[in-house]
mmCIF file of N, CA, C and O in Angstrom:
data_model
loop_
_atom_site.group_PDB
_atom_site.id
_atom_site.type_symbol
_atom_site.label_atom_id
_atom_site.label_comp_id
_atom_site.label_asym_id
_atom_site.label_seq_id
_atom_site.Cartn_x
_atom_site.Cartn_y
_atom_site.Cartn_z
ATOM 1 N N UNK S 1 -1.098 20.493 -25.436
ATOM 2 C CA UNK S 1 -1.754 19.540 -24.566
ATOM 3 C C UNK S 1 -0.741 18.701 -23.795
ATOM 4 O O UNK S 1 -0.868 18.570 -22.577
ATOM 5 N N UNK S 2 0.238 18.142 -24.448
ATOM 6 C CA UNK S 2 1.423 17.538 -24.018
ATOM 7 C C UNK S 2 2.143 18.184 -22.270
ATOM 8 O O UNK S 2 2.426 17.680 -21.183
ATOM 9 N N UNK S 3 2.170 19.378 -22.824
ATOM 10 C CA UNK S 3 2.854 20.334 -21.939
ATOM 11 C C UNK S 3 1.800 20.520 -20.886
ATOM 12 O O UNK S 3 2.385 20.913 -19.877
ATOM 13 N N UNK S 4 0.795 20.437 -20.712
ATOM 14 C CA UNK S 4 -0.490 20.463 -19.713
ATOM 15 C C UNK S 4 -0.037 19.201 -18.696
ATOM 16 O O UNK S 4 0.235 19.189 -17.496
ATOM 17 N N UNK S 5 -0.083 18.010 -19.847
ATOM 18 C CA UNK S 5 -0.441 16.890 -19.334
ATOM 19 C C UNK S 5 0.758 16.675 -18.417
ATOM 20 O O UNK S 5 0.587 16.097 -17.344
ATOM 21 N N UNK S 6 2.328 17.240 -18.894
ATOM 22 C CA UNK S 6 3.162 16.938 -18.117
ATOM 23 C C UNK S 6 3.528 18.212 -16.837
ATOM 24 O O UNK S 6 4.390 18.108 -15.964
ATOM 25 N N UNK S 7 2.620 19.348 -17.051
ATOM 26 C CA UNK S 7 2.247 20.266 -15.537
ATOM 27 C C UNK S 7 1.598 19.027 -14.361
ATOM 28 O O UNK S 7 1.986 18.966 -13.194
ATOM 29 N N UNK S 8 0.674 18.209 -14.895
ATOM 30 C CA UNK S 8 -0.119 17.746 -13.814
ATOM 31 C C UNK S 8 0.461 16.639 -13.640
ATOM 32 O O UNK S 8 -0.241 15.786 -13.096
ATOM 33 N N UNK S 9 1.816 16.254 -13.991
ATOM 34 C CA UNK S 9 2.839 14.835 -13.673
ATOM 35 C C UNK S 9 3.423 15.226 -12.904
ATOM 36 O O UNK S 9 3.827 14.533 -11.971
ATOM 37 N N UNK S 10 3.773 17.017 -13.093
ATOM 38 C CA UNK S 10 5.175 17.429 -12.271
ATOM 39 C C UNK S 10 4.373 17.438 -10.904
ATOM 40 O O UNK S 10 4.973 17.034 -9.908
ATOM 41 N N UNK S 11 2.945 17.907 -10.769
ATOM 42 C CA UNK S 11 2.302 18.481 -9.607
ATOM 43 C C UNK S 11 1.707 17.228 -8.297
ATOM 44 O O UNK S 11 1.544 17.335 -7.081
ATOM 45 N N UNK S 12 1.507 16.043 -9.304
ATOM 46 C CA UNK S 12 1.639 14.680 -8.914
ATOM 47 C C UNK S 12 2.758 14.740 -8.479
ATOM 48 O O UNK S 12 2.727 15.591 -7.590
ATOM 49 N N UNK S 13 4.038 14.220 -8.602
ATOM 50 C CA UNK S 13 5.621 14.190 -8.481
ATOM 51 C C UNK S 13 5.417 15.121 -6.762
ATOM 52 O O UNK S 13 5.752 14.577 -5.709
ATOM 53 N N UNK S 14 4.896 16.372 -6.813
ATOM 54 C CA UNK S 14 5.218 17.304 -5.819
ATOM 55 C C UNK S 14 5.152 16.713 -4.696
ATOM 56 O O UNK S 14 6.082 16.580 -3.900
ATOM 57 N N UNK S 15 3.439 16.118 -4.516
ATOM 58 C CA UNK S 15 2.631 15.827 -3.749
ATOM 59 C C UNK S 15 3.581 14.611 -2.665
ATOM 60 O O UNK S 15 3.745 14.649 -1.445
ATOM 61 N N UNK S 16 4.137 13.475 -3.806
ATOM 62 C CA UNK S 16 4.721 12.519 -2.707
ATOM 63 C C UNK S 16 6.498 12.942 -2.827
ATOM 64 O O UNK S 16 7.356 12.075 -2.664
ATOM 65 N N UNK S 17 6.822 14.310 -3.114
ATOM 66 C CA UNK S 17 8.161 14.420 -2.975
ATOM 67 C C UNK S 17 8.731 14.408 -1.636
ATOM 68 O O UNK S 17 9.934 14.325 -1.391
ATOM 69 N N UNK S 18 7.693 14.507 -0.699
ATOM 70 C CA UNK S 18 8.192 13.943 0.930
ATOM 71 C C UNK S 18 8.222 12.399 1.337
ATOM 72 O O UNK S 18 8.476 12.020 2.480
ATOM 73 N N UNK S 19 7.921 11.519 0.218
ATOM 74 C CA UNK S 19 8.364 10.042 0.472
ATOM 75 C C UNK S 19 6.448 9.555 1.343
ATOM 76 O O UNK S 19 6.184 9.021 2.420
ATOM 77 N N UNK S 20 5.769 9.947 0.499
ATOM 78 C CA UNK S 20 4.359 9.814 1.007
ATOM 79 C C UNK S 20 4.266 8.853 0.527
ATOM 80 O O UNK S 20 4.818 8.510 -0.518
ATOM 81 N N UNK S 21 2.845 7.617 1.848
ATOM 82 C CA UNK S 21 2.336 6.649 0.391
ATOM 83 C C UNK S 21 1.178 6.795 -0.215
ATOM 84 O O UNK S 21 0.739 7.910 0.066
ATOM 85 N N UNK S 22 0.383 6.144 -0.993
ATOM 86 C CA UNK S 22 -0.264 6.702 -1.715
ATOM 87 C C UNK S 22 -2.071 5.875 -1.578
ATOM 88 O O UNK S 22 -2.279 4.695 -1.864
ATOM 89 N N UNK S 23 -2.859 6.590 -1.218
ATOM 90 C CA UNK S 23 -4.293 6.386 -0.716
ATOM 91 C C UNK S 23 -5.024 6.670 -2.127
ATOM 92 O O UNK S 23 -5.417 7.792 -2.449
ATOM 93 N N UNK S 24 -5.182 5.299 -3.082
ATOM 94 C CA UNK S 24 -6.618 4.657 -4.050
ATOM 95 C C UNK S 24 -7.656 5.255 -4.054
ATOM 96 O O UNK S 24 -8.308 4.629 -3.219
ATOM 97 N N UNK S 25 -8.236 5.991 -4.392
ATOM 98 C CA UNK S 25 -9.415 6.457 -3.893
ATOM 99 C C UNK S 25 -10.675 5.375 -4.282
ATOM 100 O O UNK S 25 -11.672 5.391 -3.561
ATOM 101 N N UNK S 26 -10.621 4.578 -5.259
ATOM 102 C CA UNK S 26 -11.910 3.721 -5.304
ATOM 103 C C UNK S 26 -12.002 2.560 -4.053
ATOM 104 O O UNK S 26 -13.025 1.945 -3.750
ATOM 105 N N UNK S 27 -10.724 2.430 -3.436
ATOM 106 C CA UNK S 27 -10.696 1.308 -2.448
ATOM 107 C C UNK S 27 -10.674 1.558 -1.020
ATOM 108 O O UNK S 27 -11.195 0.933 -0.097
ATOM 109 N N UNK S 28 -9.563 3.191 -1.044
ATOM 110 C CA UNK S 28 -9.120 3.367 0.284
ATOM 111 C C UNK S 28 -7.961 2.560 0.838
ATOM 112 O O UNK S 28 -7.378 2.881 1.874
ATOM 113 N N UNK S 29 -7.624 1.406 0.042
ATOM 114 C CA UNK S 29 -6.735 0.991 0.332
ATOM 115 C C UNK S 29 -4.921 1.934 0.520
ATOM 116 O O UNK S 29 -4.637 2.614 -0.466
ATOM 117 N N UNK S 30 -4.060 1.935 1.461
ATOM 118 C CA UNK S 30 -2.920 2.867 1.161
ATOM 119 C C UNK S 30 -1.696 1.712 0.730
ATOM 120 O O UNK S 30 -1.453 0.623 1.250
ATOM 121 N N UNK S 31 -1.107 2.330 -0.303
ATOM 122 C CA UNK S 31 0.012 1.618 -1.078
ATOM 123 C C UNK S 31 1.468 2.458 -0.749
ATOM 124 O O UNK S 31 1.795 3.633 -0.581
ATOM 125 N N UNK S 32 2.208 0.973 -0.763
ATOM 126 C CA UNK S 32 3.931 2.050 -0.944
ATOM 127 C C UNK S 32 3.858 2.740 -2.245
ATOM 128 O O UNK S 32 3.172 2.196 -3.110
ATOM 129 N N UNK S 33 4.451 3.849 -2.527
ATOM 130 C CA UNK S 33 4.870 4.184 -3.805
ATOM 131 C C UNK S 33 6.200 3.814 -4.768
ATOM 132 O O UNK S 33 7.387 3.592 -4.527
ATOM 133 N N UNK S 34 5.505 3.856 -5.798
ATOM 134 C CA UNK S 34 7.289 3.639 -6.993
ATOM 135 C C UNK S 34 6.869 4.227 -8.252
ATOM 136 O O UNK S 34 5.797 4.222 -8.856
ATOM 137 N N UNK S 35 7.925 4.698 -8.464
ATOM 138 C CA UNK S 35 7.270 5.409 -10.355
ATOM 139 C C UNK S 35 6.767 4.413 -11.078
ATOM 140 O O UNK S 35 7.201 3.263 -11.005
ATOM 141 N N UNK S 36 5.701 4.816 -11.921
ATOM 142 C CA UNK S 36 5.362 3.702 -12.333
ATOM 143 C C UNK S 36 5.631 4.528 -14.062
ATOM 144 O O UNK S 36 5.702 5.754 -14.154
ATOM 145 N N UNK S 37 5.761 3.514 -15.401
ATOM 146 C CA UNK S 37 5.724 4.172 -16.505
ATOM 147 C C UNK S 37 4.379 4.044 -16.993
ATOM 148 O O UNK S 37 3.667 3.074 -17.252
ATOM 149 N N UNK S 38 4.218 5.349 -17.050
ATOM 150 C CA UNK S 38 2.605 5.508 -18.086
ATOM 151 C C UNK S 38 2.797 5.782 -19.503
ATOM 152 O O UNK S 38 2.482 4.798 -20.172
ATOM 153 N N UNK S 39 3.256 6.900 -20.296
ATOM 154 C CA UNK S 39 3.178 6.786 -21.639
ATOM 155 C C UNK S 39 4.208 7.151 -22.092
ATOM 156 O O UNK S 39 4.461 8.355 -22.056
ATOM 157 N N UNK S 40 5.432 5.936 -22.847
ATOM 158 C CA UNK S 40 6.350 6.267 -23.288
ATOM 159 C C UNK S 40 7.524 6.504 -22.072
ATOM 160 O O UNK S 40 8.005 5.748 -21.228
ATOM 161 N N UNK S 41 7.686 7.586 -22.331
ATOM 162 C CA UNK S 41 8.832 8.155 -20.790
ATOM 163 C C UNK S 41 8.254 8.580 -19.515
ATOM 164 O O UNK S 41 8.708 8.682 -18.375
ATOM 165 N N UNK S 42 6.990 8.821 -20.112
ATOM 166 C CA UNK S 42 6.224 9.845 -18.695
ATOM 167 C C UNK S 42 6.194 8.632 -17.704
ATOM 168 O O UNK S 42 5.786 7.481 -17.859
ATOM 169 N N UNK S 43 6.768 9.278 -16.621
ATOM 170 C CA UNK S 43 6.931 8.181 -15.046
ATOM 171 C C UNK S 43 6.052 8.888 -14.502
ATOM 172 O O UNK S 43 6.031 10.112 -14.635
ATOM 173 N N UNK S 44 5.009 8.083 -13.661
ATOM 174 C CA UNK S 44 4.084 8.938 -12.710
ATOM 175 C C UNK S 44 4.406 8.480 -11.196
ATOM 176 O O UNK S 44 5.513 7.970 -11.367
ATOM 177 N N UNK S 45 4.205 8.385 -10.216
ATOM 178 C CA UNK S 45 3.924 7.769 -8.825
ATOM 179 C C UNK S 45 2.664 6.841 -9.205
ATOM 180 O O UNK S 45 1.662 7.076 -9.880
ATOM 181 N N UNK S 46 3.040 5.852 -8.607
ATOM 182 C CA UNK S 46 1.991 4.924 -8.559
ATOM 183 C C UNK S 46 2.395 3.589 -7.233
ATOM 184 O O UNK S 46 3.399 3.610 -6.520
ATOM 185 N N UNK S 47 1.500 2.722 -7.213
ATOM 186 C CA UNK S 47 1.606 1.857 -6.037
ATOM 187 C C UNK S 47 2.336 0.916 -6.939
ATOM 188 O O UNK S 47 2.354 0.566 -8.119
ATOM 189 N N UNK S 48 2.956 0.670 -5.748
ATOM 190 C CA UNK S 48 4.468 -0.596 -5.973
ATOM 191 C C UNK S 48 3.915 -2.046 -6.191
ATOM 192 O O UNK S 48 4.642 -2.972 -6.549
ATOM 193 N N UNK S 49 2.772 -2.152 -5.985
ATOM 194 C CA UNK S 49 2.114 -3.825 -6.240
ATOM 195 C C UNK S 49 1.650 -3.316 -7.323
ATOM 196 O O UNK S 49 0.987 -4.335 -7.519
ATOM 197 N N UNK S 50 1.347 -2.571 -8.350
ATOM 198 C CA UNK S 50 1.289 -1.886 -9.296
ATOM 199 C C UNK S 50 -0.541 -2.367 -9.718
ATOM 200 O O UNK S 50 -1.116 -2.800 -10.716
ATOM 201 N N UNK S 51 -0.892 -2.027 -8.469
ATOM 202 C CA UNK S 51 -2.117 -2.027 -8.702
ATOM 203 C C UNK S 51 -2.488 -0.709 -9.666
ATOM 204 O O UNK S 51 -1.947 0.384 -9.496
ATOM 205 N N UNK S 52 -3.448 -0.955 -10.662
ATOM 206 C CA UNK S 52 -3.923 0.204 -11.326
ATOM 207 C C UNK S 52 -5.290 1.024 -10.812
ATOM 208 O O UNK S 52 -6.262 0.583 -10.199
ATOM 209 N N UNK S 53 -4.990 2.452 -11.313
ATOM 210 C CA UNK S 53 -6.249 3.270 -11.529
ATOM 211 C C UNK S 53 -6.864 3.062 -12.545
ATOM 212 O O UNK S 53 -6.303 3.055 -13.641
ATOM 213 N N UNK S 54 -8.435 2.803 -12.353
ATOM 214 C CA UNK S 54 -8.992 2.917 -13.246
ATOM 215 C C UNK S 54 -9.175 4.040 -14.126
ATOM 216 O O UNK S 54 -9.518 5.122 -13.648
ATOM 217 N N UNK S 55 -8.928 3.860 -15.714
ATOM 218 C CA UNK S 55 -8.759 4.713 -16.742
ATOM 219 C C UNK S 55 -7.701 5.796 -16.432
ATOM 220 O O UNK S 55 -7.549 6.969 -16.777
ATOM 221 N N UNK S 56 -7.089 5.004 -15.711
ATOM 222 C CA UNK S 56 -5.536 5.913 -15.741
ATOM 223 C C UNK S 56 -5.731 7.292 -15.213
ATOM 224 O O UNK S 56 -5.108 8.217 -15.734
ATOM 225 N N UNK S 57 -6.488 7.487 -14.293
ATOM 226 C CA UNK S 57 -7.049 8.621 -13.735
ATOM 227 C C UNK S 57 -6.026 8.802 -12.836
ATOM 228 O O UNK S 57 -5.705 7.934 -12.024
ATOM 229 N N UNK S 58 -5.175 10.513 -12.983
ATOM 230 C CA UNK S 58 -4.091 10.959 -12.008
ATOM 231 C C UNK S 58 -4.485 11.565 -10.859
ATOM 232 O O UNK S 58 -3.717 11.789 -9.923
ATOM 233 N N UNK S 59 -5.924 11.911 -10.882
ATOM 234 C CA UNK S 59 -6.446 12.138 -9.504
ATOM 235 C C UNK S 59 -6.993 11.354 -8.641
ATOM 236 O O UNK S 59 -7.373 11.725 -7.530
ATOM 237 N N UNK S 60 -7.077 10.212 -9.079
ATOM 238 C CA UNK S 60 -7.398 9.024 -8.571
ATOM 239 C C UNK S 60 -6.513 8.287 -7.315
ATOM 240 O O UNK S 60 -6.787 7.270 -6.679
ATOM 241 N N UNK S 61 -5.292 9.242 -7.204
ATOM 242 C CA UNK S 61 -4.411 8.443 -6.256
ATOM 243 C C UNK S 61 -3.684 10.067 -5.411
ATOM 244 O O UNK S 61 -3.501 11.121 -6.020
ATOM 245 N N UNK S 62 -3.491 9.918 -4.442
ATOM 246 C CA UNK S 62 -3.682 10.770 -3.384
ATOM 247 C C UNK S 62 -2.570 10.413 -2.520
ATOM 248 O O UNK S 62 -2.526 9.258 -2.097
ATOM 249 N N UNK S 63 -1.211 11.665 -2.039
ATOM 250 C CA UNK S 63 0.049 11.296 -0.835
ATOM 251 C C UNK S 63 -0.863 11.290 0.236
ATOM 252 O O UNK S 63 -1.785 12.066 0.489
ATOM 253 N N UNK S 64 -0.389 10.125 0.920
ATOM 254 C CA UNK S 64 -1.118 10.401 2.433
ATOM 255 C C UNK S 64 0.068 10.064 3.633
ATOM 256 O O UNK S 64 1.154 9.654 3.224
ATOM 257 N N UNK S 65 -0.091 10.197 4.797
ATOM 258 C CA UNK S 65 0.911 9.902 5.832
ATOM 259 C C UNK S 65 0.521 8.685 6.491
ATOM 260 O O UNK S 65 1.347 8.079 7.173
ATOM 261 N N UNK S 66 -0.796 8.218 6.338
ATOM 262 C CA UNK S 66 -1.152 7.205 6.709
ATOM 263 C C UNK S 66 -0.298 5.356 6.464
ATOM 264 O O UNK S 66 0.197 5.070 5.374
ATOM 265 N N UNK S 67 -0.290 4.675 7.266
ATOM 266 C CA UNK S 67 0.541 4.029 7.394
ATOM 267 C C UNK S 67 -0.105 2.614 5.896
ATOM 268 O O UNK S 67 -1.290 2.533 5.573
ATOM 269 N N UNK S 68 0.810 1.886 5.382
ATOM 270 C CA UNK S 68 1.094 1.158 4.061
ATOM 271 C C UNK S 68 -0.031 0.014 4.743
ATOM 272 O O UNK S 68 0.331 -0.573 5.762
ATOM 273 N N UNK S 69 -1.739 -0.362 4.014
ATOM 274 C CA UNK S 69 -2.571 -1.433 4.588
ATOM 275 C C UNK S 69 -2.557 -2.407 3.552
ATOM 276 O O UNK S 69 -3.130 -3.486 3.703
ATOM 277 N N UNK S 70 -1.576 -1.930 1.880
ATOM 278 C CA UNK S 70 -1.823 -3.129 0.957
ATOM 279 C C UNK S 70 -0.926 -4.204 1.376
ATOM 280 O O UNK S 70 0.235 -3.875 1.615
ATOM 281 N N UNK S 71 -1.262 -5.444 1.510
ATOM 282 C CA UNK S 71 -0.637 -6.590 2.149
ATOM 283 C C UNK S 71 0.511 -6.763 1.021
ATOM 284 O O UNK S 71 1.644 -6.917 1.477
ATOM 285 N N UNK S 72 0.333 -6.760 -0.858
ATOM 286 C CA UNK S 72 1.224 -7.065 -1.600
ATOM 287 C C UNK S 72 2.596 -6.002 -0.940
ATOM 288 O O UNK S 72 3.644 -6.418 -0.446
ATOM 289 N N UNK S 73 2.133 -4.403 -1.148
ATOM 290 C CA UNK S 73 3.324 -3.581 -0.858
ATOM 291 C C UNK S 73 4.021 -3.920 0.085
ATOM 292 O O UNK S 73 5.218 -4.149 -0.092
ATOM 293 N N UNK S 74 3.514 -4.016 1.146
ATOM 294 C CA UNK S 74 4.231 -4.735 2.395
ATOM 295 C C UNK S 74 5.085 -5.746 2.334
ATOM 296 O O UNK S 74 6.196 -5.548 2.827
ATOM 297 N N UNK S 75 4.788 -7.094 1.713
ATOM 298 C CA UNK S 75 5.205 -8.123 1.058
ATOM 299 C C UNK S 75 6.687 -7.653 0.454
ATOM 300 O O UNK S 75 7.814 -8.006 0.802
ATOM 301 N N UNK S 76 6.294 -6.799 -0.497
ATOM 302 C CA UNK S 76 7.145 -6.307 -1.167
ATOM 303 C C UNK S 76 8.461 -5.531 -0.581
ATOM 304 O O UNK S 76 9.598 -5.732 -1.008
ATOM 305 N N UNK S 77 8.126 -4.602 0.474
ATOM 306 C CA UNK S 77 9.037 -3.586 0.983
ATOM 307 C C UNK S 77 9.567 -5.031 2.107
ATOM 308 O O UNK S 77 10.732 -4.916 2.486
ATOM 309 N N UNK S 78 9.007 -5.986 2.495
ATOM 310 C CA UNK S 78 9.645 -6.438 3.332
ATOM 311 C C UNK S 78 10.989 -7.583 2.756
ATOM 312 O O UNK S 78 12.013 -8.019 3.281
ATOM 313 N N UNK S 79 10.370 -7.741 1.507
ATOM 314 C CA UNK S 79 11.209 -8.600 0.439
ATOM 315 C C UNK S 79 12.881 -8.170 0.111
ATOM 316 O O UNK S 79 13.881 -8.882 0.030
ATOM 317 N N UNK S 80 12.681 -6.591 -0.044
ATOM 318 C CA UNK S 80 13.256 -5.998 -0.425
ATOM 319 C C UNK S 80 14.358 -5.345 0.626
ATOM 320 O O UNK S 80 15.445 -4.822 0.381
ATOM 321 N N UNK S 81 13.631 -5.581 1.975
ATOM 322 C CA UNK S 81 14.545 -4.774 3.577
ATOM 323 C C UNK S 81 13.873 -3.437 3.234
ATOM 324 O O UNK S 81 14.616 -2.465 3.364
ATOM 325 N N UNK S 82 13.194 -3.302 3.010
ATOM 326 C CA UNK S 82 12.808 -1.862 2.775
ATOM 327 C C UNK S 82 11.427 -1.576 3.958
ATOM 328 O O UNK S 82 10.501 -0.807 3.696
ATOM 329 N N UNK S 83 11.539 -2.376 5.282
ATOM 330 C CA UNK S 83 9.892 -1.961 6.027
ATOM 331 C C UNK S 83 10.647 -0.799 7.202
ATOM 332 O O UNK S 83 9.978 -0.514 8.195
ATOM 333 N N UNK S 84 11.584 -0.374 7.088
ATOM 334 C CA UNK S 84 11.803 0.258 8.268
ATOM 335 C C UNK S 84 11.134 1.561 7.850
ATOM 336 O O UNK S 84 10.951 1.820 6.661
ATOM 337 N N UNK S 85 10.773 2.377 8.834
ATOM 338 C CA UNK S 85 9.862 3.461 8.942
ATOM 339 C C UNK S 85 8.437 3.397 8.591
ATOM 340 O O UNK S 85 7.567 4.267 8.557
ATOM 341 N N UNK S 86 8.427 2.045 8.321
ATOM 342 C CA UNK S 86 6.318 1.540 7.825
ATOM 343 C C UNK S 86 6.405 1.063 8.516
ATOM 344 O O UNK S 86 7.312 0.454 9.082
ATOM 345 N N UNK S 87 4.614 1.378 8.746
ATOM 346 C CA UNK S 87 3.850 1.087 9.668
ATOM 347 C C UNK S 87 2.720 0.192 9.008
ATOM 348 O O UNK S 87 2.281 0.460 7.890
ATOM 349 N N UNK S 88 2.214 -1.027 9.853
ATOM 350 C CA UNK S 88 1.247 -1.671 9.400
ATOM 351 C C UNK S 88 1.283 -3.345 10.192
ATOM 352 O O UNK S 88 2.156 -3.815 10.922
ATOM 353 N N UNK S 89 0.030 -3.946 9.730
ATOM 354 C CA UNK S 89 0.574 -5.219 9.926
ATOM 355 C C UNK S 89 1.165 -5.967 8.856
ATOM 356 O O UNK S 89 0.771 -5.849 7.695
ATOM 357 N N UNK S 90 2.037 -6.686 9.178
ATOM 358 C CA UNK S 90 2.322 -7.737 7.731
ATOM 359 C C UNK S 90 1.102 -8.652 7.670
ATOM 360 O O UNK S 90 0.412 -8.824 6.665
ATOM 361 N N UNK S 91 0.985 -9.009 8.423
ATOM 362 C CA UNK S 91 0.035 -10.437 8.358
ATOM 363 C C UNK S 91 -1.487 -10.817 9.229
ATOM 364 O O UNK S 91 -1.464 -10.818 10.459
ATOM 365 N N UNK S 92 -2.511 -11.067 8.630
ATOM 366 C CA UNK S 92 -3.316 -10.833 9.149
ATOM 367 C C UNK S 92 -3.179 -12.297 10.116
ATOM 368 O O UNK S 92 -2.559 -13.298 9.758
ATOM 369 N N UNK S 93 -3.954 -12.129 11.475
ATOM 370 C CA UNK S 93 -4.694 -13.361 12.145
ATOM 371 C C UNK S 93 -5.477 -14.261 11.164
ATOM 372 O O UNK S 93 -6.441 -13.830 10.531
ATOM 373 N N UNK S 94 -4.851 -16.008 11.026
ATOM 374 C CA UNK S 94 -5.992 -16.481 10.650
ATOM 375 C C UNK S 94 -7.034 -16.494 11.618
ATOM 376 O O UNK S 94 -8.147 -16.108 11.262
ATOM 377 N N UNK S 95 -6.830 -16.913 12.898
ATOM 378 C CA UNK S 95 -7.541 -17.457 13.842
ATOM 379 C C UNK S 95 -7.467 -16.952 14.927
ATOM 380 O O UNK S 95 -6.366 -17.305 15.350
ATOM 381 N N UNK S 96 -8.118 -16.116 15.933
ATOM 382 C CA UNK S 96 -8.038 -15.844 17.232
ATOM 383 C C UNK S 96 -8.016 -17.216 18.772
ATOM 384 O O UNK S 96 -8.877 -17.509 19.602
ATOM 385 N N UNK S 97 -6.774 -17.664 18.561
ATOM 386 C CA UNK S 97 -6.883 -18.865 19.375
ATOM 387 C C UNK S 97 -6.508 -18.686 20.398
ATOM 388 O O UNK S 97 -5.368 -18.221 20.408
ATOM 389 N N UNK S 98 -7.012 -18.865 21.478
ATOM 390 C CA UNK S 98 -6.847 -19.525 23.101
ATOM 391 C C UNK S 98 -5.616 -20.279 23.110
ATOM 392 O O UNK S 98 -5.571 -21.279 22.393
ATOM 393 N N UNK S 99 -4.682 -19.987 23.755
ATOM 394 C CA UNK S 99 -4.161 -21.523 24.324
ATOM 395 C C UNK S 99 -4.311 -22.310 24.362
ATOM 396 O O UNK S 99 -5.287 -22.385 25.108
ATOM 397 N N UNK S 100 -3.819 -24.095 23.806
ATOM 398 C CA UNK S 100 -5.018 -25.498 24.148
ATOM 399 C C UNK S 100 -5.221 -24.996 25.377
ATOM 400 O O UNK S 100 -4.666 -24.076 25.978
ATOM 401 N N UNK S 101 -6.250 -25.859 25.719
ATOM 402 C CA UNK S 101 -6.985 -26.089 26.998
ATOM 403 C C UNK S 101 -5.854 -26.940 28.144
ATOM 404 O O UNK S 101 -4.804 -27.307 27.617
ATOM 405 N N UNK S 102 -6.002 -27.220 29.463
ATOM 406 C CA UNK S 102 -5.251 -27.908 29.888
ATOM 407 C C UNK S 102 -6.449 -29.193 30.787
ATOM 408 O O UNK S 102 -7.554 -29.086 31.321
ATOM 409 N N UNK S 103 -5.547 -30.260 30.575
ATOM 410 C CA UNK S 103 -6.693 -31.469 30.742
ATOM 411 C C UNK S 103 -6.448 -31.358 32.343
ATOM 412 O O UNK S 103 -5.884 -32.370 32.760
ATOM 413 N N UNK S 104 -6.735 -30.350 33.397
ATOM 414 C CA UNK S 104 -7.288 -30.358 34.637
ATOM 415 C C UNK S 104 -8.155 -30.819 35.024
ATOM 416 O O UNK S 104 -8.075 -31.315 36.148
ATOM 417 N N UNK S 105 -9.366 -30.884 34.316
ATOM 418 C CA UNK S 105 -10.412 -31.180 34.524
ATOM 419 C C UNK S 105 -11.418 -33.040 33.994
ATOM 420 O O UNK S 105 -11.257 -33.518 32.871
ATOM 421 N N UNK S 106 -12.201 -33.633 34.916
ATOM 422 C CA UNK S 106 -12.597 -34.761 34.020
ATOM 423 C C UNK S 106 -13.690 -34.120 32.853
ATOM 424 O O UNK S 106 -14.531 -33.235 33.011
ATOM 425 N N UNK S 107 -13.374 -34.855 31.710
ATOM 426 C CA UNK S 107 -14.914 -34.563 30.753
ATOM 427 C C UNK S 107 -15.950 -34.753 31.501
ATOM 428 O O UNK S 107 -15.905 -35.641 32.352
ATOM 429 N N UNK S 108 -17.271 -33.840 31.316
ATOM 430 C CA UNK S 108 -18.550 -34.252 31.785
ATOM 431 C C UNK S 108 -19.540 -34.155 30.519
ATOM 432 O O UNK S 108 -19.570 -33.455 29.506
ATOM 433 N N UNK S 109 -20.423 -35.302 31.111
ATOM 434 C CA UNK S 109 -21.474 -35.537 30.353
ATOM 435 C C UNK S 109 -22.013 -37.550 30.669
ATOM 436 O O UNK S 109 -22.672 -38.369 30.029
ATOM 437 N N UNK S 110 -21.351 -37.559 31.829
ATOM 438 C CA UNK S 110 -21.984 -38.922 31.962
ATOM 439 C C UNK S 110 -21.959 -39.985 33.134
ATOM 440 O O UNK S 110 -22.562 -41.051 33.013
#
């Protein structure tokens, strides 16, 4: 069973051996990757904000080419100098603001 379990680590391993990041499937959210330790020695790929899969499910997380949308990973790779070749925003808009206004005009209403 051992030897099974570590076929479907190596086949995981394959998937982001092109430096993929990695698409959650319960969220959709896409994460940077980093080994993460699961049992004992076994290192799997997992997201670098080390968000978890639920019940440790290895199909649960998916290489994608799609560009890094978890705000922690980002955080993280940018912490680190590590954002070159990601894509994303760092930071969301609080507020969609206008320019102040410019006092050209008199107030009306009286």
């Amino acid at each position: 069973m051992i030897a099974q379990f570590a076929s479907v680590v190596a086949a995981l391993w394959r998937q982001f051996a092109r430096g993929e990041n990695a698409r959650l499937r319960e969220t959709g959210v896409v994460h940077a990757v980093a080994p993460v330790r699961l049992l004992g020695d076994l290192v799997v790929p997992g997201a670098r904000c080390h968000t978890g899969v639920a019940g440790g499910e290895l199909g649960a997380i998916a290489a994608t080419t799609d560009p890094v949308t978890c705000r922690t990973c980002l955080d993280m790779l940018r912490a680190r100098g590590e954002l070159e070749g990601v894509h994303g925003e760092l930071q969301l808009a609080l507020f969609d603001l206008d320019p102040a206004p410019t006092p050209d005009r008199e107030p009306s209403g009286g």
